[in-house]
mmCIF file of C-alpha atoms in Angstrom:
data_model
loop_
_atom_site.group_PDB
_atom_site.id
_atom_site.type_symbol
_atom_site.label_atom_id
_atom_site.label_comp_id
_atom_site.label_asym_id
_atom_site.label_seq_id
_atom_site.Cartn_x
_atom_site.Cartn_y
_atom_site.Cartn_z
ATOM 1 C CA MET A 12 113.239 54.285 41.996
ATOM 2 C CA ALA A 13 112.593 57.618 43.715
ATOM 3 C CA ASP A 14 115.293 60.295 43.925
ATOM 4 C CA LYS A 15 114.775 60.486 47.704
ATOM 5 C CA PRO A 16 114.132 57.710 50.238
ATOM 6 C CA SER A 17 110.481 56.839 50.663
ATOM 7 C CA ARG A 18 108.655 56.583 53.964
ATOM 8 C CA ALA A 19 106.455 53.553 54.462
ATOM 9 C CA LEU A 20 102.968 53.077 55.821
ATOM 10 C CA ILE A 21 101.820 49.469 56.206
ATOM 11 C CA LEU A 22 98.123 48.848 56.865
ATOM 12 C CA TYR A 23 97.664 45.274 58.043
ATOM 13 C CA GLY A 24 94.181 43.795 58.359
ATOM 14 C CA ASP A 25 94.397 40.489 60.203
ATOM 15 C CA GLY A 26 91.599 38.165 59.095
ATOM 16 C CA MET A 27 89.999 40.748 56.797
ATOM 17 C CA ALA A 28 90.713 39.235 53.373
ATOM 18 C CA ARG A 29 87.471 37.223 53.491
ATOM 19 C CA LEU A 30 85.306 40.288 54.081
ATOM 20 C CA VAL A 31 86.403 42.620 51.276
ATOM 21 C CA ASP A 32 83.445 43.201 48.956
ATOM 22 C CA PRO A 33 82.567 45.503 46.022
ATOM 23 C CA SER A 34 81.518 48.292 48.395
ATOM 24 C CA HIS A 35 85.130 48.801 49.515
ATOM 25 C CA THR A 36 85.899 51.036 46.569
ATOM 26 C CA HIS A 37 89.083 52.619 47.931
ATOM 27 C CA LEU A 38 90.751 49.224 48.380
ATOM 28 C CA HIS A 39 89.867 48.319 44.803
ATOM 29 C CA SER A 40 91.112 51.691 43.570
ATOM 30 C CA LEU A 41 94.445 51.131 45.312
ATOM 31 C CA ALA A 42 94.738 47.684 43.730
ATOM 32 C CA SER A 43 93.975 49.116 40.283
ATOM 33 C CA ARG A 44 96.658 51.784 40.622
ATOM 34 C CA GLY A 45 99.353 49.755 42.326
ATOM 35 C CA SER A 46 101.198 46.459 42.248
ATOM 36 C CA CYS A 47 99.514 43.400 43.738
ATOM 37 C CA GLY A 48 100.473 39.911 44.804
ATOM 38 C CA PHE A 49 100.688 37.369 47.618
ATOM 39 C CA LEU A 50 102.773 36.782 50.731
ATOM 40 C CA THR A 51 102.977 33.118 51.662
ATOM 41 C CA LEU A 52 102.913 31.878 55.239
ATOM 42 C CA ASP A 53 104.213 28.774 56.967
ATOM 43 C CA ASP A 54 101.897 26.019 58.101
ATOM 44 C CA SER A 55 100.633 26.583 61.610
ATOM 45 C CA PRO A 56 101.950 24.338 64.382
ATOM 46 C CA PRO A 57 99.521 21.886 66.013
ATOM 47 C CA ALA A 58 97.236 23.100 68.794
ATOM 48 C CA GLU A 59 98.047 26.754 68.088
ATOM 49 C CA SER A 60 95.780 29.253 69.842
ATOM 50 C CA GLU A 61 94.327 32.242 68.023
ATOM 51 C CA GLY A 62 96.520 34.638 69.995
ATOM 52 C CA GLU A 63 99.629 32.636 69.096
ATOM 53 C CA ARG A 64 98.626 32.641 65.428
ATOM 54 C CA VAL A 65 98.279 36.426 65.379
ATOM 55 C CA ILE A 66 101.760 36.908 66.840
ATOM 56 C CA ARG A 67 103.374 34.201 64.688
ATOM 57 C CA GLU A 68 102.053 35.587 61.403
ATOM 58 C CA VAL A 69 103.067 39.167 62.195
ATOM 59 C CA ALA A 70 106.492 37.914 63.287
ATOM 60 C CA GLN A 71 106.854 36.139 59.945
ATOM 61 C CA LEU A 72 105.753 39.272 58.100
ATOM 62 C CA LEU A 73 108.526 41.141 59.945
ATOM 63 C CA ASP A 74 111.023 38.298 59.343
ATOM 64 C CA SER A 75 111.361 37.917 63.087
ATOM 65 C CA SER A 76 110.237 34.378 63.737
ATOM 66 C CA GLU A 77 113.511 33.936 65.623
ATOM 67 C CA ALA A 78 111.958 36.082 68.360
ATOM 68 C CA LEU A 79 109.352 33.350 68.877
ATOM 69 C CA PHE A 80 111.357 30.275 67.979
ATOM 70 C CA PRO A 81 115.001 30.814 68.969
ATOM 71 C CA ARG A 82 117.710 28.351 68.011
ATOM 72 C CA SER A 83 116.716 26.129 70.916
ATOM 73 C CA GLY A 84 113.467 25.465 69.036
ATOM 74 C CA LYS A 85 111.387 26.325 72.085
ATOM 75 C CA ASP A 86 108.172 28.195 71.460
ATOM 76 C CA SER A 87 108.557 31.701 72.896
ATOM 77 C CA THR A 88 105.236 33.304 72.055
ATOM 78 C CA THR A 89 104.975 34.361 75.690
ATOM 79 C CA LEU A 90 106.230 37.732 76.877
ATOM 80 C CA ASP A 91 109.024 36.189 78.945
ATOM 81 C CA GLY A 92 110.190 34.088 76.011
ATOM 82 C CA MET A 93 110.332 37.074 73.693
ATOM 83 C CA LYS A 94 112.290 39.187 76.172
ATOM 84 C CA LYS A 95 114.962 36.494 76.325
ATOM 85 C CA SER A 96 115.337 36.467 72.565
ATOM 86 C CA LEU A 97 118.537 37.808 71.049
ATOM 87 C CA THR A 98 116.791 38.951 67.885
ATOM 88 C CA PRO A 99 118.346 42.201 66.590
ATOM 89 C CA THR A 100 116.193 45.311 66.519
ATOM 90 C CA MET A 101 114.790 46.967 63.419
ATOM 91 C CA SER A 102 117.410 49.694 63.734
ATOM 92 C CA ASP A 103 120.204 47.112 63.889
ATOM 93 C CA ARG A 104 118.887 45.177 60.911
ATOM 94 C CA PHE A 105 117.998 48.054 58.611
ATOM 95 C CA MET A 106 120.592 50.820 58.805
ATOM 96 C CA GLY A 107 119.105 52.763 61.683
ATOM 97 C CA MET A 108 115.489 52.494 60.551
ATOM 98 C CA LYS A 109 113.041 54.210 62.908
ATOM 99 C CA ALA A 110 109.862 52.141 63.044
ATOM 100 C CA ALA A 111 106.556 52.375 64.895
ATOM 101 C CA LEU A 112 103.977 49.658 65.540
ATOM 102 C CA VAL A 113 100.427 50.923 66.053
ATOM 103 C CA THR A 114 98.127 48.331 67.635
ATOM 104 C CA ASN A 115 95.715 47.604 70.465
ATOM 105 C CA SER A 116 96.938 43.985 70.764
ATOM 106 C CA LEU A 117 98.845 43.249 73.970
ATOM 107 C CA GLY A 118 100.693 40.338 72.388
ATOM 108 C CA LEU A 119 101.839 42.408 69.413
ATOM 109 C CA LYS A 120 102.902 45.244 71.688
ATOM 110 C CA SER A 121 105.265 42.831 73.420
ATOM 111 C CA LEU A 122 106.591 41.564 70.095
ATOM 112 C CA GLY A 123 107.055 45.106 68.784
ATOM 113 C CA ALA A 124 108.970 46.211 71.876
ATOM 114 C CA THR A 125 111.231 43.169 71.561
ATOM 115 C CA LEU A 126 111.986 44.051 67.938
ATOM 116 C CA GLY A 127 112.798 47.674 68.700
ATOM 117 C CA PHE A 128 109.600 49.279 67.449
ATOM 118 C CA THR A 129 108.196 52.337 69.150
ATOM 119 C CA VAL A 130 104.825 50.923 70.197
ATOM 120 C CA LEU A 131 101.784 53.178 69.939
ATOM 121 C CA GLN A 132 98.207 52.516 70.999
ATOM 122 C CA LEU A 133 95.805 52.650 68.066
ATOM 123 C CA ASP A 134 93.093 54.079 70.286
ATOM 124 C CA ASP A 135 95.348 57.036 71.162
ATOM 125 C CA LEU A 136 95.389 58.105 67.510
ATOM 126 C CA THR A 137 91.604 58.106 67.410
ATOM 127 C CA LYS A 138 91.059 60.098 70.617
ATOM 128 C CA ASN A 139 89.971 63.107 68.559
ATOM 129 C CA ASN A 140 86.593 61.394 68.070
ATOM 130 C CA HIS A 141 87.442 59.936 64.675
ATOM 131 C CA SER A 142 84.687 57.768 63.214
ATOM 132 C CA VAL A 143 84.976 54.737 60.950
ATOM 133 C CA SER A 144 84.372 56.968 57.937
ATOM 134 C CA GLU A 145 86.933 59.534 59.126
ATOM 135 C CA PRO A 146 89.974 57.569 60.381
ATOM 136 C CA PRO A 147 93.161 59.292 61.690
ATOM 137 C CA VAL A 148 94.873 59.827 58.338
ATOM 138 C CA ASP A 149 96.564 63.094 59.337
ATOM 139 C CA GLU A 150 97.866 61.610 62.586
ATOM 140 C CA LEU A 151 99.441 58.635 60.820
ATOM 141 C CA LEU A 152 101.009 60.771 58.100
ATOM 142 C CA LYS A 153 102.394 63.164 60.700
ATOM 143 C CA LEU A 154 104.353 60.268 62.227
ATOM 144 C CA LEU A 155 106.071 59.931 58.847
ATOM 145 C CA GLY A 156 106.860 63.626 58.530
ATOM 146 C CA PHE A 157 103.956 64.618 56.293
ATOM 147 C CA GLN A 158 101.996 67.668 57.371
ATOM 148 C CA GLY A 159 99.313 69.324 55.310
ATOM 149 C CA SER A 160 100.455 68.766 51.758
ATOM 150 C CA LYS A 161 104.159 68.981 52.586
ATOM 151 C CA ALA A 162 106.887 66.431 53.198
ATOM 152 C CA MET A 163 109.111 67.636 56.020
ATOM 153 C CA ASP A 164 112.887 67.208 55.728
ATOM 154 C CA THR A 165 112.936 64.957 58.777
ATOM 155 C CA SER A 166 110.411 62.530 60.232
ATOM 156 C CA GLN A 167 109.805 60.823 63.540
ATOM 157 C CA PHE A 168 109.665 57.441 61.790
ATOM 158 C CA ASP A 169 110.757 55.878 58.508
ATOM 159 C CA LEU A 170 108.120 53.145 58.731
ATOM 160 C CA VAL A 171 104.759 52.889 60.483
ATOM 161 C CA PHE A 172 103.029 49.498 60.773
ATOM 162 C CA VAL A 173 99.327 49.697 61.658
ATOM 163 C CA HIS A 174 97.653 46.503 62.871
ATOM 164 C CA THR A 175 93.886 46.116 62.986
ATOM 165 C CA GLY A 176 91.576 43.131 63.128
ATOM 166 C CA VAL A 177 92.016 39.855 64.991
ATOM 167 C CA GLY A 178 94.201 40.263 68.051
ATOM 168 C CA GLU A 179 92.626 43.515 69.184
ATOM 169 C CA LYS A 180 89.106 42.098 69.438
ATOM 170 C CA ASP A 181 87.336 38.740 69.447
ATOM 171 C CA ARG A 182 86.016 38.843 65.896
ATOM 172 C CA ILE A 183 86.092 40.859 62.697
ATOM 173 C CA ILE A 184 83.025 42.759 61.594
ATOM 174 C CA ALA A 185 82.267 44.644 58.392
ATOM 175 C CA SER A 186 83.085 48.025 59.949
ATOM 176 C CA ASP A 187 86.679 46.879 60.558
ATOM 177 C CA VAL A 188 87.241 46.444 56.830
ATOM 178 C CA GLU A 189 85.479 49.738 56.153
ATOM 179 C CA TYR A 190 87.934 51.403 58.562
ATOM 180 C CA ILE A 191 90.886 50.261 56.439
ATOM 181 C CA ASN A 192 88.973 51.149 53.287
ATOM 182 C CA CYS A 193 88.453 54.727 54.505
ATOM 183 C CA LEU A 194 92.083 54.992 55.651
ATOM 184 C CA VAL A 195 93.185 54.068 52.131
ATOM 185 C CA GLY A 196 90.749 56.584 50.644
ATOM 186 C CA GLY A 197 92.086 59.370 52.839
ATOM 187 C CA ILE A 198 95.686 58.532 52.013
ATOM 188 C CA MET A 199 95.082 58.404 48.266
ATOM 189 C CA LYS A 200 93.338 61.772 48.461
ATOM 190 C CA VAL A 201 96.392 63.567 49.877
ATOM 191 C CA ALA A 202 99.063 61.515 48.079
ATOM 192 C CA HIS A 203 97.859 62.387 44.596
ATOM 193 C CA LEU A 204 99.952 62.813 41.476
ATOM 194 C CA GLY A 205 102.247 65.821 41.692
ATOM 195 C CA SER A 206 102.036 66.191 45.465
ATOM 196 C CA GLU A 207 105.076 66.106 47.754
ATOM 197 C CA ILE A 208 103.442 63.343 49.797
ATOM 198 C CA GLY A 209 102.656 61.220 46.750
ATOM 199 C CA SER A 210 106.290 61.114 45.662
ATOM 200 C CA ARG A 211 107.575 60.074 49.093
ATOM 201 C CA LEU A 212 104.872 57.885 50.675
ATOM 202 C CA HIS A 213 104.970 54.156 49.968
ATOM 203 C CA CYS A 214 101.695 52.549 51.060
ATOM 204 C CA SER A 215 101.228 48.806 51.519
ATOM 205 C CA VAL A 216 97.904 47.183 52.336
ATOM 206 C CA VAL A 217 98.229 43.602 53.572
ATOM 207 C CA MET A 218 95.270 41.428 54.529
ATOM 208 C CA SER A 219 95.308 37.889 55.856
ATOM 209 C CA TYR A 220 92.670 35.178 56.088
ATOM 210 C CA GLY A 221 93.176 34.773 59.819
ATOM 211 C CA ALA A 222 92.442 31.374 61.305
ATOM 212 C CA ILE A 223 91.939 28.775 58.584
ATOM 213 C CA SER A 224 90.358 25.344 58.404
ATOM 214 C CA LYS A 225 90.695 22.305 56.163
ATOM 215 C CA ASP A 226 87.778 23.635 54.123
ATOM 216 C CA ASP A 227 89.949 26.586 53.069
ATOM 217 C CA ASN A 228 92.378 24.266 51.261
ATOM 218 C CA ASN A 229 90.530 24.361 47.973
ATOM 219 C CA CYS A 230 91.225 25.511 44.431
ATOM 220 C CA SER A 231 89.583 28.915 44.886
ATOM 221 C CA LEU A 232 92.210 30.023 47.440
ATOM 222 C CA SER A 233 95.196 27.963 46.257
ATOM 223 C CA LEU A 234 98.391 29.275 44.691
ATOM 224 C CA LEU A 235 98.947 25.993 42.895
ATOM 225 C CA PRO A 236 97.977 25.803 39.210
ATOM 226 C CA LEU A 237 95.083 23.550 38.305
ATOM 227 C CA LYS A 238 96.246 20.110 37.327
ATOM 228 C CA ASP A 239 96.060 19.392 33.627
ATOM 229 C CA GLU A 240 94.927 15.858 32.913
ATOM 230 C CA ASN A 241 96.781 15.996 29.586
ATOM 231 C CA SER A 242 100.108 17.272 30.938
ATOM 232 C CA ASN A 243 101.651 13.753 30.696
ATOM 233 C CA GLY A 244 103.870 14.453 33.703
ATOM 234 C CA LEU A 245 105.584 17.479 32.140
ATOM 235 C CA SER A 246 104.885 19.506 35.293
ATOM 236 C CA VAL A 247 107.985 17.987 36.897
ATOM 237 C CA LEU A 248 110.103 19.966 34.425
ATOM 238 C CA PHE A 249 108.909 23.313 35.776
ATOM 239 C CA PRO A 250 111.222 24.901 38.375
ATOM 240 C CA SER A 251 110.054 25.408 41.933
ATOM 241 C CA GLN A 252 108.411 28.761 42.589
ATOM 242 C CA SER A 253 110.608 31.189 44.537
ATOM 243 C CA TYR A 254 108.258 31.270 47.519
ATOM 244 C CA THR A 255 108.922 27.567 48.081
ATOM 245 C CA VAL A 256 112.707 27.987 48.305
ATOM 246 C CA LYS A 257 114.972 29.532 50.950
ATOM 247 C CA GLU A 258 118.760 29.691 50.721
ATOM 248 C CA GLY A 259 118.711 27.189 47.877
ATOM 249 C CA LYS A 260 116.648 24.641 49.796
ATOM 250 C CA ILE A 261 112.979 23.747 49.457
ATOM 251 C CA ARG A 262 110.878 25.098 52.300
ATOM 252 C CA SER A 263 109.171 22.107 53.863
ATOM 253 C CA ASN A 264 106.301 23.884 55.603
ATOM 254 C CA VAL A 265 104.962 26.415 53.098
ATOM 255 C CA ARG A 266 101.183 26.836 53.108
ATOM 256 C CA ASP A 267 100.206 27.103 49.452
ATOM 257 C CA TYR A 268 96.677 28.346 50.093
ATOM 258 C CA CYS A 269 95.142 31.335 51.890
ATOM 259 C CA PRO A 270 98.211 33.591 51.549
ATOM 260 C CA MET A 271 98.210 37.214 52.605
ATOM 261 C CA LEU A 272 96.921 39.606 49.941
ATOM 262 C CA MET A 273 99.216 42.573 49.287
ATOM 263 C CA ALA A 274 98.732 45.767 47.278
ATOM 264 C CA GLN A 275 101.470 48.416 47.156
ATOM 265 C CA TRP A 276 101.255 51.927 45.773
ATOM 266 C CA GLN A 277 103.505 54.935 45.500
ATOM 267 C CA GLU A 278 102.513 57.547 42.952
ATOM 268 C CA ALA A 279 104.751 57.388 39.850
ATOM 269 C CA VAL A 280 107.106 54.895 41.554
ATOM 270 C CA THR A 281 105.463 51.478 41.901
ATOM 271 C CA ARG A 282 104.709 49.544 38.753
ATOM 272 C CA LYS A 283 101.083 49.191 37.774
ATOM 273 C CA ASP A 284 99.808 45.724 36.928
ATOM 274 C CA MET A 285 96.522 44.525 35.454
ATOM 275 C CA ALA A 286 94.705 43.941 38.748
ATOM 276 C CA GLU A 287 91.482 45.902 39.104
ATOM 277 C CA THR A 288 90.039 44.613 42.370
ATOM 278 C CA PHE A 289 91.413 43.721 45.799
ATOM 279 C CA SER A 290 90.693 39.988 45.674
ATOM 280 C CA PHE A 291 92.465 36.643 45.588
ATOM 281 C CA LYS A 292 91.090 35.764 42.171
ATOM 282 C CA CYS A 293 92.130 39.040 40.552
ATOM 283 C CA PHE A 294 95.601 39.021 42.157
ATOM 284 C CA LYS A 295 96.214 35.471 40.945
ATOM 285 C CA GLU A 296 95.080 36.200 37.396
ATOM 286 C CA CYS A 297 96.342 39.772 36.966
ATOM 287 C CA GLY A 298 98.732 40.661 39.788
ATOM 288 C CA GLY A 299 102.292 41.608 38.942
ATOM 289 C CA ASN A 300 104.072 40.404 42.077
ATOM 290 C CA LEU A 301 102.861 36.788 42.097
ATOM 291 C CA ALA A 302 103.922 35.243 45.432
ATOM 292 C CA ILE A 303 106.907 35.779 47.716
ATOM 293 C CA PRO A 304 107.458 34.471 51.256
ATOM 294 C CA ALA A 305 106.015 36.773 53.899
ATOM 295 C CA ASP A 306 109.399 36.959 55.599
ATOM 296 C CA ARG A 307 110.860 38.701 52.511
ATOM 297 C CA PHE A 308 108.276 41.487 52.516
ATOM 298 C CA LEU A 309 110.109 43.770 54.933
ATOM 299 C CA HIS A 310 113.420 43.406 53.099
ATOM 300 C CA GLU A 311 111.833 44.488 49.826
ATOM 301 C CA LEU A 312 110.223 47.438 51.551
ATOM 302 C CA ALA A 313 113.406 48.472 53.372
ATOM 303 C CA PHE A 314 115.163 48.737 49.998
ATOM 304 C CA LYS A 315 112.633 51.362 48.909
ATOM 305 C CA LEU A 316 113.444 53.308 52.073
ATOM 306 C CA TRP A 317 117.170 53.110 51.282
ATOM 307 C CA LYS A 318 117.633 50.942 54.362
ATOM 308 C CA ALA A 319 118.611 47.610 52.762
ATOM 309 C CA PRO A 320 120.175 46.216 49.583
ATOM 310 C CA LYS A 321 117.887 44.896 46.863
ATOM 311 C CA TYR A 322 116.413 41.476 47.546
ATOM 312 C CA GLY A 323 115.834 39.218 44.551
ATOM 313 C CA ALA A 324 115.563 40.293 40.922
#
């Protein structure tokens, strides 16, 4: 644990997990230096549109599904429905946390405003003619109170959530993943060992599989262990995994395949596991975080910012 509260940068690539390849060296470097694992999602409701999926999965990642599905059970993925929600703001939930959501997605802007985020346009950060290979690293770090190589005593925000990918455009292309890859490279360059930024910046890279199909429910993307023909039924003696349980009850709608991939890194603070590449296979075999529900992600992160009590072990 750091001797001062961290400040968090979350880079979320919606639908990008499928497109990470060996050329994305900065993503793999982050995975090799950090702690990796999975964030599980709920099954999607029937006849869900792509826009609704984008909002629902981000809401789950922010543990704010109540903003979309209030106690009445009515789907509120529309702007009017979200405005009527009584969901508490980020500041209310996490000890005055100041949070920003950076996105070009209209639907996510509405969700962010409902949850008390300061909503920023991603394009506004890139108005200084940044290219894919030179993303707005300095601009993002400045929002968190990092300027040059220094960590300022105060910051505009405690947490900045950057959304890219599905939801801001019709489809993902290779350059979208390269954009995140270069962002990670720029951040790791300034947050090196011994730097003021490195000791205070907690970076999370989260990538989802986006829209899925029945063909995705296969062993290569499943969290379930392979069935052993010689187990003789002993598998029933193993306890349920934590991601399948909430408040002591089994979650009935957990999707046990195509989870979000998550890599977290803070120099000299996060534990290093055995993962070497940013991939499902490597995270499953070598990751240190295994799988937790996506709606617990923000609580774990808020603890590192000194904005919430410890969740779990």
